[in-house]
Amino acid sequence: MEALLVIGALFGCIAIGVPIAYALGLAALAAAWWIDLPPEAIMLQVSAGVTKFSMLTIPFFVLAGAIMAEGGMARRLVAFANALVGVFRLRGGLAVVDIVATTFLSGISGSAVADISAVGSVMIPQMEKAGYPRVFSTNVTMSASVQALLIPPSHNAVIYSLATGGTISILSLFLAGVMPGLLLGFSLVVLCLVIAYRNRYPTGEPVAPRAAFGMAVSAFWGMITLFIILGGILAGVFTAVEAGAVACVWAFLVTMFVYRDFRWRDLPGLVHRTLRTVSMVMTLIAFASAVGYVMALMQAPAKITAAFLTVSDNKYVILMLINVLLLVLGCLLDMAPAILICTPILLPVMRNFGVDPVHFGMIMMLNLGIGLCHPPVGSILFVGCAVGKVRIEDVMREIWPFYLVMFGVLMAVTYVPAISLWLVHAHG
């Protein structure tokens, strides 16, 4: 009953137009009133929810990704990917370039929306000019951008770590996201090649060796960010928070002094947009921590576990039910609030069924990422259609093969934990 009160209050507030962050706060206060908990306890939990040192990871990586996405790095990565793929002269080669460039940028930006905006604005017009349908080009870019939710430095992996109360290390989640992200990218490449051969899309053009060398040198300064983030963490040179800070400094130096495509007078606007994004995320985290606190007091996870056991005690059946639940929620909620709401409730359930918390994090992020490509709330879908200048109805008519591939990868990640956990265990 108590858990239904919290969920009902939350979705009731959302239904009447209350912003999600404040809806979380009101739901926590309603639950506190129901169980006779002083409102001061909720306020203290809200404050405690944003005082963890690890939270600095979010603003650092958001700022680094924004600088790189807007500072000309995306264009250079696209050119480098084009040089790599052009060697093979594949039919549908530009679609493969789109996916490879998005993979590179995902390892730098950590944001799916940033990837769509940066890569899509370059690749979609280029693909249309080469003879690809604009809707197909948009679907490729949208689907490929889901990699950014998995591949480090994924912002959502940091949010999941915080939603667990810091019990799951950010490093473990970063490592766990590498293989699922690459598997998704590879699967999309295969799909695009099949569609390209079936529809006789253009063959990729090779790049002259001298030009390819120049593209590689130009992209090198951006690519080295991957080594700064992952290499530095794995080698024990710095923590995830410190890696974010170093990435910010490196991104600033490369953008302003090496590439010099970004104007100094535009820098305050970029910082302002970053602060707005960070403030929204921090507000969500603060109020979500209060909801998690009252749900724990109400013993909601134990009750939900008991409810699942009435359906089945088979871990694989429960995982399928959780997948269905998360896919539906992913279509109704944006990713950050969905992670913050669902993690305190579902993670204890998964632990009771013997599912590794890091593995469950990958399941959750991939589910919610698919939801972002679907109406009515999907931010990836809306941004992709805006960048591609296509109608949502046209995209939805042709996106189903991409959904099937993403769902196939989801099933592989769900039922083959080694895909997520291999690098985690190898690192020790």
Short mmCIF file of C-alpha atoms in Angstrom, two decimals:
data_model
loop_
_atom_site.label_atom_id
_atom_site.label_comp_id
_atom_site.label_asym_id
_atom_site.label_seq_id
_atom_site.Cartn_x
_atom_site.Cartn_y
_atom_site.Cartn_z
CA MET A 1 0.00 0.00 0.00
CA GLU A 2 2.74 2.46 0.98
CA ALA A 3 4.74 1.86 -2.21
CA LEU A 4 1.59 2.40 -4.29
CA LEU A 5 1.07 5.70 -2.47
CA VAL A 6 4.54 6.92 -3.46
CA ILE A 7 4.21 5.76 -7.08
CA GLY A 8 0.67 7.12 -7.35
CA ALA A 9 1.69 10.52 -5.95
CA LEU A 10 4.68 10.63 -8.30
CA PHE A 11 2.80 9.84 -11.50
CA GLY A 12 -0.18 11.94 -10.39
CA CYS A 13 2.09 14.98 -10.10
CA ILE A 14 3.71 14.22 -13.46
CA ALA A 15 0.26 13.85 -15.07
CA ILE A 16 -0.75 17.38 -14.03
CA GLY A 17 2.47 18.86 -15.34
CA VAL A 18 4.70 19.08 -12.26
CA PRO A 19 8.39 18.82 -13.25
CA ILE A 20 9.76 15.35 -12.48
CA ALA A 21 12.27 16.58 -9.91
CA TYR A 22 9.59 18.36 -7.86
CA ALA A 23 7.18 15.46 -8.37
CA LEU A 24 9.78 13.24 -6.69
CA GLY A 25 10.04 15.66 -3.77
CA LEU A 26 6.25 15.85 -3.33
CA ALA A 27 5.97 12.05 -3.49
CA ALA A 28 8.62 11.75 -0.77
CA LEU A 29 6.75 14.25 1.43
CA ALA A 30 3.45 12.40 0.87
CA ALA A 31 5.10 9.13 1.91
CA ALA A 32 6.66 10.79 4.96
CA TRP A 33 3.23 12.10 6.01
CA TRP A 34 1.73 8.60 5.54
CA ILE A 35 4.28 6.90 7.79
CA ASP A 36 4.48 9.79 10.32
CA LEU A 37 8.04 10.72 9.37
CA PRO A 38 9.02 14.34 10.16
CA PRO A 39 9.43 16.47 7.00
CA GLU A 40 12.82 17.53 8.35
CA ALA A 41 14.08 13.99 7.73
CA ILE A 42 13.18 14.33 4.05
CA MET A 43 14.97 17.67 3.80
CA LEU A 44 18.08 16.21 5.42
CA GLN A 45 18.03 13.33 2.95
CA VAL A 46 17.63 15.74 0.02
CA SER A 47 20.70 17.62 1.24
CA ALA A 48 22.69 14.43 1.85
CA GLY A 49 21.81 13.16 -1.64
CA VAL A 50 24.03 15.73 -3.36
CA THR A 51 26.97 15.97 -0.96
CA LYS A 52 28.88 12.90 -2.16
CA PHE A 53 32.34 13.64 -3.53
CA SER A 54 31.77 11.27 -6.46
CA MET A 55 29.07 13.65 -7.76
CA LEU A 56 31.82 15.87 -9.13
CA THR A 57 32.17 13.29 -11.91
CA ILE A 58 28.95 14.54 -13.50
CA PRO A 59 29.79 18.23 -14.05
CA PHE A 60 33.33 17.42 -15.15
CA PHE A 61 32.33 14.91 -17.82
CA VAL A 62 29.32 16.95 -18.96
CA LEU A 63 31.54 20.00 -19.46
CA ALA A 64 34.30 18.00 -21.19
CA GLY A 65 31.76 16.39 -23.53
CA ALA A 66 30.13 19.74 -24.34
CA ILE A 67 33.46 21.35 -25.19
CA MET A 68 34.45 18.45 -27.44
CA ALA A 69 31.07 18.12 -29.16
CA GLU A 70 30.87 21.82 -30.01
CA GLY A 71 34.57 22.47 -30.60
CA GLY A 72 35.06 20.73 -33.94
CA MET A 73 36.07 17.35 -32.58
CA ALA A 74 32.97 15.58 -33.94
CA ARG A 75 33.70 16.73 -37.48
CA ARG A 76 37.28 15.44 -37.26
CA LEU A 77 36.18 12.11 -35.82
CA VAL A 78 33.68 11.69 -38.68
CA ALA A 79 36.46 12.40 -41.18
CA PHE A 80 38.75 9.88 -39.45
CA ALA A 81 36.00 7.22 -39.44
CA ASN A 82 35.41 7.91 -43.13
CA ALA A 83 39.10 7.30 -43.83
CA LEU A 84 39.01 4.00 -41.92
CA VAL A 85 35.85 2.67 -43.55
CA GLY A 86 36.72 3.97 -47.03
CA VAL A 87 39.56 1.45 -47.26
CA PHE A 88 37.00 -1.38 -47.62
CA ARG A 89 34.70 0.32 -50.17
CA LEU A 90 31.60 -1.18 -48.57
CA ARG A 91 28.12 -0.74 -49.98
CA GLY A 92 26.45 1.40 -47.36
CA GLY A 93 29.86 2.63 -46.23
CA LEU A 94 28.60 6.04 -45.05
CA ALA A 95 26.16 4.34 -42.67
CA VAL A 96 29.11 2.43 -41.20
CA VAL A 97 31.06 5.71 -40.96
CA ASP A 98 28.13 7.19 -39.01
CA ILE A 99 28.18 4.30 -36.51
CA VAL A 100 31.98 4.25 -36.12
CA ALA A 101 32.14 8.03 -35.65
CA THR A 102 29.38 7.82 -33.03
CA THR A 103 31.32 5.07 -31.24
CA PHE A 104 34.39 7.31 -31.10
CA LEU A 105 32.40 10.30 -29.88
CA SER A 106 30.53 8.17 -27.31
CA GLY A 107 33.86 7.46 -25.63
CA ILE A 108 34.36 11.20 -25.28
CA SER A 109 30.97 12.85 -24.75
CA GLY A 110 29.14 10.27 -22.60
CA SER A 111 25.85 11.69 -23.90
CA ALA A 112 23.50 10.26 -26.54
CA VAL A 113 21.92 13.64 -27.27
CA ALA A 114 25.35 15.22 -27.77
CA ASP A 115 26.27 12.42 -30.19
CA ILE A 116 23.12 12.89 -32.26
CA SER A 117 23.57 16.65 -32.43
CA ALA A 118 27.27 16.50 -33.28
CA VAL A 119 27.44 13.50 -35.62
CA GLY A 120 23.94 13.84 -37.08
CA SER A 121 24.45 17.45 -38.16
CA VAL A 122 27.49 16.31 -40.17
CA MET A 123 26.52 12.84 -41.38
CA ILE A 124 22.80 13.07 -42.21
CA PRO A 125 23.17 15.79 -44.89
CA GLN A 126 26.28 14.03 -46.21
CA MET A 127 24.45 10.70 -46.49
CA GLU A 128 21.45 12.32 -48.18
CA LYS A 129 23.74 14.01 -50.72
CA ALA A 130 25.33 10.61 -51.46
CA GLY A 131 21.93 9.04 -52.18
CA TYR A 132 20.76 7.61 -48.83
CA PRO A 133 17.16 8.23 -47.68
CA ARG A 134 17.09 10.90 -44.99
CA VAL A 135 14.89 8.78 -42.71
CA PHE A 136 17.32 5.85 -42.90
CA SER A 137 20.24 8.17 -42.11
CA THR A 138 18.37 9.55 -39.10
CA ASN A 139 17.54 6.06 -37.80
CA VAL A 140 21.18 5.00 -38.11
CA THR A 141 22.38 8.03 -36.12
CA MET A 142 19.70 7.66 -33.45
CA SER A 143 20.33 3.95 -32.89
CA ALA A 144 24.11 4.37 -32.84
CA SER A 145 23.86 7.13 -30.24
CA VAL A 146 22.52 4.62 -27.69
CA GLN A 147 26.16 3.46 -27.40
CA ALA A 148 26.92 6.65 -25.46
CA LEU A 149 24.66 5.41 -22.65
CA LEU A 150 26.91 2.38 -22.20
CA ILE A 151 30.45 3.23 -23.31
CA PRO A 152 32.51 5.18 -20.75
CA PRO A 153 32.34 7.97 -19.69
CA SER A 154 28.56 7.46 -19.72
CA HIS A 155 26.86 10.07 -17.55
CA ASN A 156 24.08 7.61 -16.81
CA ALA A 157 26.54 5.06 -15.41
CA VAL A 158 27.60 7.74 -12.91
CA ILE A 159 23.94 8.41 -12.03
CA TYR A 160 23.33 4.68 -11.53
CA SER A 161 26.34 4.49 -9.21
CA LEU A 162 24.94 7.39 -7.19
CA ALA A 163 21.47 5.82 -7.16
CA THR A 164 22.95 2.71 -5.54
CA GLY A 165 24.24 4.92 -2.73
CA GLY A 166 27.78 4.67 -4.06
CA THR A 167 27.97 0.93 -3.36
CA ILE A 168 28.83 0.22 -7.03
CA SER A 169 32.03 1.84 -8.24
CA ILE A 170 31.94 4.08 -11.29
CA LEU A 171 35.03 2.31 -12.64
CA SER A 172 33.23 -1.07 -12.60
CA LEU A 173 30.31 0.42 -14.52
CA PHE A 174 32.64 2.08 -17.02
CA LEU A 175 34.37 -1.24 -17.67
CA ALA A 176 31.08 -3.13 -17.85
CA GLY A 177 29.73 -0.79 -20.54
CA VAL A 178 32.57 -1.31 -23.04
CA MET A 179 31.57 -4.71 -24.43
CA PRO A 180 27.77 -4.11 -24.59
CA GLY A 181 28.38 -0.77 -26.30
CA LEU A 182 30.72 -2.26 -28.89
CA LEU A 183 28.37 -5.22 -29.41
CA LEU A 184 25.54 -2.78 -30.13
CA GLY A 185 27.70 -0.85 -32.59
CA PHE A 186 28.82 -4.03 -34.39
CA SER A 187 25.23 -5.32 -34.60
CA LEU A 188 24.07 -2.04 -36.13
CA VAL A 189 26.91 -2.18 -38.67
CA VAL A 190 25.75 -5.65 -39.76
CA LEU A 191 22.14 -4.45 -40.04
CA CYS A 192 23.13 -1.41 -42.10
CA LEU A 193 25.21 -3.53 -44.48
CA VAL A 194 22.29 -5.91 -44.99
CA ILE A 195 19.88 -3.03 -45.67
CA ALA A 196 22.42 -1.33 -47.95
CA TYR A 197 22.92 -4.44 -50.10
CA ARG A 198 19.19 -5.09 -50.26
CA ASN A 199 18.37 -1.50 -51.29
CA ARG A 200 21.50 -0.97 -53.42
CA TYR A 201 22.77 2.02 -51.46
CA PRO A 202 25.98 3.71 -52.67
CA THR A 203 29.43 2.18 -52.24
CA GLY A 204 31.85 4.03 -49.96
CA GLU A 205 34.58 6.07 -51.62
CA PRO A 206 38.22 5.51 -50.64
CA VAL A 207 40.23 8.38 -49.16
CA ALA A 208 43.63 9.28 -50.62
CA PRO A 209 46.51 8.13 -48.35
CA ARG A 210 47.82 11.68 -47.80
CA ALA A 211 44.36 12.95 -46.90
CA ALA A 212 43.73 9.95 -44.63
CA PHE A 213 46.98 10.61 -42.79
CA GLY A 214 45.99 14.25 -42.26
CA MET A 215 42.58 13.19 -40.91
CA ALA A 216 44.21 10.75 -38.49
CA VAL A 217 46.60 13.41 -37.19
CA SER A 218 43.77 15.91 -36.78
CA ALA A 219 41.57 13.38 -34.95
CA PHE A 220 44.45 12.16 -32.77
CA TRP A 221 44.10 15.04 -30.31
CA GLY A 222 40.49 14.06 -29.67
CA MET A 223 41.10 10.33 -29.63
CA ILE A 224 43.73 10.69 -26.93
CA THR A 225 40.91 11.71 -24.59
CA LEU A 226 39.85 8.04 -24.56
CA PHE A 227 43.27 7.09 -23.20
CA ILE A 228 43.11 9.88 -20.63
CA ILE A 229 39.76 8.68 -19.31
CA LEU A 230 40.08 4.89 -19.40
CA GLY A 231 43.84 4.48 -19.46
CA GLY A 232 44.39 6.81 -16.55
CA ILE A 233 41.74 5.13 -14.43
CA LEU A 234 42.83 1.57 -15.24
CA ALA A 235 46.49 2.39 -14.60
CA GLY A 236 45.59 3.86 -11.22
CA VAL A 237 46.92 7.29 -12.15
CA PHE A 238 43.70 9.00 -11.11
CA THR A 239 40.14 8.28 -9.99
CA ALA A 240 36.99 8.72 -12.11
CA VAL A 241 36.47 12.20 -10.63
CA GLU A 242 40.05 13.20 -11.38
CA ALA A 243 39.75 11.73 -14.89
CA GLY A 244 36.78 14.03 -15.50
CA ALA A 245 38.75 17.05 -14.33
CA VAL A 246 41.75 16.15 -16.51
CA ALA A 247 39.41 15.54 -19.48
CA CYS A 248 37.95 19.04 -19.01
CA VAL A 249 41.39 20.66 -19.05
CA TRP A 250 42.50 18.58 -22.04
CA ALA A 251 39.28 19.32 -23.97
CA PHE A 252 39.69 23.04 -23.32
CA LEU A 253 43.32 23.09 -24.43
CA VAL A 254 42.69 21.06 -27.60
CA THR A 255 39.58 23.01 -28.59
CA MET A 256 40.89 26.52 -27.91
CA PHE A 257 44.59 26.18 -28.78
CA VAL A 258 44.94 23.22 -31.21
CA TYR A 259 41.72 23.14 -33.26
CA ARG A 260 40.79 26.78 -32.65
CA ASP A 261 37.34 26.30 -34.23
CA PHE A 262 35.52 27.56 -31.14
CA ARG A 263 35.33 31.30 -30.43
CA TRP A 264 36.23 32.63 -26.99
CA ARG A 265 33.08 34.74 -26.87
CA ASP A 266 30.96 31.55 -27.20
CA LEU A 267 32.58 29.92 -24.17
CA PRO A 268 30.36 31.58 -21.50
CA GLY A 269 27.25 30.35 -23.33
CA LEU A 270 28.62 26.80 -23.41
CA VAL A 271 29.41 26.91 -19.68
CA HIS A 272 25.92 28.29 -18.99
CA ARG A 273 24.27 25.44 -20.91
CA THR A 274 26.41 22.95 -19.02
CA LEU A 275 25.45 24.46 -15.66
CA ARG A 276 21.76 24.25 -16.57
CA THR A 277 22.13 20.56 -17.46
CA VAL A 278 24.09 19.80 -14.28
CA SER A 279 21.65 21.69 -12.06
CA MET A 280 18.71 19.70 -13.46
CA VAL A 281 20.52 16.40 -12.89
CA MET A 282 21.58 17.35 -9.36
CA THR A 283 18.05 18.40 -8.44
CA LEU A 284 16.75 15.06 -9.69
CA ILE A 285 19.37 13.17 -7.69
CA ALA A 286 18.60 15.14 -4.52
CA PHE A 287 14.86 14.45 -4.54
CA ALA A 288 15.27 10.88 -5.81
CA SER A 289 17.51 10.07 -2.83
CA ALA A 290 14.65 11.13 -0.56
CA VAL A 291 12.24 8.83 -2.41
CA GLY A 292 14.71 5.96 -2.09
CA TYR A 293 15.02 6.66 1.62
CA VAL A 294 11.29 6.50 2.34
CA MET A 295 10.87 3.44 0.12
CA ALA A 296 13.54 1.68 2.15
CA LEU A 297 11.74 2.64 5.39
CA MET A 298 8.53 1.20 3.94
CA GLN A 299 10.38 -2.04 3.04
CA ALA A 300 9.14 -1.64 -0.53
CA PRO A 301 11.93 -3.73 -2.13
CA ALA A 302 11.11 -6.74 0.06
CA LYS A 303 7.43 -6.45 -0.77
CA ILE A 304 8.13 -6.14 -4.49
CA THR A 305 10.40 -9.19 -4.33
CA ALA A 306 7.58 -11.14 -2.69
CA ALA A 307 5.20 -9.98 -5.43
CA PHE A 308 7.59 -11.22 -8.14
CA LEU A 309 7.93 -14.56 -6.35
CA THR A 310 4.18 -15.05 -6.63
CA VAL A 311 4.67 -14.99 -10.42
CA SER A 312 7.80 -17.15 -10.62
CA ASP A 313 10.95 -18.02 -8.67
CA ASN A 314 12.96 -18.51 -11.87
CA LYS A 315 15.64 -15.83 -12.23
CA TYR A 316 15.39 -15.80 -16.04
CA VAL A 317 11.63 -15.31 -16.02
CA ILE A 318 12.02 -12.47 -13.52
CA LEU A 319 14.70 -10.88 -15.71
CA MET A 320 12.32 -10.94 -18.66
CA LEU A 321 9.56 -9.33 -16.57
CA ILE A 322 12.01 -6.65 -15.40
CA ASN A 323 13.03 -6.02 -19.01
CA VAL A 324 9.41 -5.51 -20.04
CA LEU A 325 8.84 -3.17 -17.08
CA LEU A 326 11.95 -1.10 -17.86
CA LEU A 327 11.13 -0.90 -21.57
CA VAL A 328 7.70 0.51 -20.73
CA LEU A 329 9.12 2.94 -18.17
CA GLY A 330 11.81 3.96 -20.67
CA CYS A 331 9.06 5.12 -23.02
CA LEU A 332 7.33 7.13 -20.28
CA LEU A 333 10.24 8.68 -18.34
CA ASP A 334 13.50 10.33 -19.27
CA MET A 335 16.57 8.27 -18.45
CA ALA A 336 18.02 10.02 -15.40
CA PRO A 337 14.76 10.09 -13.39
CA ALA A 338 13.98 6.51 -14.44
CA ILE A 339 17.36 5.32 -13.12
CA LEU A 340 16.96 7.29 -9.90
CA ILE A 341 13.41 6.02 -9.30
CA CYS A 342 13.89 2.38 -10.29
CA THR A 343 17.32 1.58 -8.86
CA PRO A 344 16.47 1.75 -5.14
CA ILE A 345 13.36 -0.36 -5.79
CA LEU A 346 14.58 -2.97 -8.28
CA LEU A 347 18.24 -3.43 -7.32
CA PRO A 348 17.45 -5.21 -4.02
CA VAL A 349 15.03 -7.43 -5.94
CA MET A 350 17.76 -8.34 -8.44
CA ARG A 351 20.24 -9.02 -5.65
CA ASN A 352 17.75 -11.41 -4.06
CA PHE A 353 17.66 -13.33 -7.35
CA GLY A 354 21.46 -13.45 -7.56
CA VAL A 355 21.93 -10.85 -10.33
CA ASP A 356 25.18 -8.90 -10.12
CA PRO A 357 24.45 -5.17 -9.49
CA VAL A 358 26.91 -4.11 -12.22
CA HIS A 359 25.25 -6.49 -14.68
CA PHE A 360 21.84 -5.13 -13.73
CA GLY A 361 23.10 -1.61 -14.35
CA MET A 362 23.88 -2.50 -17.96
CA ILE A 363 20.46 -4.16 -18.36
CA MET A 364 18.75 -1.06 -17.00
CA MET A 365 20.67 1.43 -19.14
CA LEU A 366 20.16 -0.52 -22.37
CA ASN A 367 16.43 -0.92 -21.68
CA LEU A 368 15.95 2.75 -20.91
CA GLY A 369 18.12 3.70 -23.89
CA ILE A 370 15.80 1.80 -26.23
CA GLY A 371 12.90 3.64 -24.61
CA LEU A 372 14.53 6.97 -25.48
CA CYS A 373 14.18 6.05 -29.16
CA HIS A 374 10.41 5.63 -28.78
CA PRO A 375 7.56 8.10 -28.17
CA PRO A 376 6.03 9.68 -26.18
CA VAL A 377 9.02 10.95 -24.14
CA GLY A 378 12.03 9.70 -26.14
CA SER A 379 14.60 12.50 -26.18
CA ILE A 380 16.82 10.62 -28.66
CA LEU A 381 13.86 10.32 -31.04
CA PHE A 382 12.91 14.00 -30.82
CA VAL A 383 16.45 15.35 -31.11
CA GLY A 384 17.21 12.93 -33.95
CA CYS A 385 14.12 14.04 -35.90
CA ALA A 386 14.98 17.70 -35.29
CA VAL A 387 18.58 17.25 -36.47
CA GLY A 388 17.55 15.06 -39.41
CA LYS A 389 14.62 17.34 -40.32
CA VAL A 390 12.24 14.42 -40.69
CA ARG A 391 8.81 13.68 -39.27
CA ILE A 392 8.42 11.35 -36.29
CA GLU A 393 5.79 9.34 -38.16
CA ASP A 394 8.19 8.66 -41.02
CA VAL A 395 10.94 7.57 -38.63
CA MET A 396 8.63 5.26 -36.70
CA ARG A 397 7.53 3.49 -39.89
CA GLU A 398 11.11 2.44 -40.70
CA ILE A 399 12.85 2.11 -37.33
CA TRP A 400 11.61 -1.41 -36.53
CA PRO A 401 14.71 -3.28 -37.81
CA PHE A 402 16.82 -1.08 -35.54
CA TYR A 403 14.53 -1.85 -32.59
CA LEU A 404 14.90 -5.57 -33.28
CA VAL A 405 18.69 -5.33 -33.31
CA MET A 406 18.75 -3.33 -30.08
CA PHE A 407 16.35 -5.80 -28.46
CA GLY A 408 18.56 -8.69 -29.60
CA VAL A 409 21.59 -7.05 -27.98
CA LEU A 410 19.50 -6.48 -24.84
CA MET A 411 18.66 -10.19 -24.67
CA ALA A 412 22.33 -11.10 -25.12
CA VAL A 413 23.42 -8.69 -22.38
CA THR A 414 20.62 -9.89 -20.07
CA TYR A 415 21.22 -13.62 -20.35
CA VAL A 416 25.00 -13.65 -20.93
CA PRO A 417 26.39 -11.74 -17.94
CA ALA A 418 29.96 -12.27 -19.17
CA ILE A 419 29.38 -9.64 -21.86
CA SER A 420 29.11 -7.01 -19.12
CA LEU A 421 31.31 -8.53 -16.45
CA TRP A 422 34.29 -9.89 -18.40
CA LEU A 423 36.34 -6.69 -18.31
CA VAL A 424 35.31 -6.02 -14.70
CA HIS A 425 36.60 -9.43 -13.57
CA ALA A 426 39.71 -9.16 -15.77
CA HIS A 427 40.62 -5.87 -14.12
CA GLY A 428 40.10 -7.44 -10.72
#
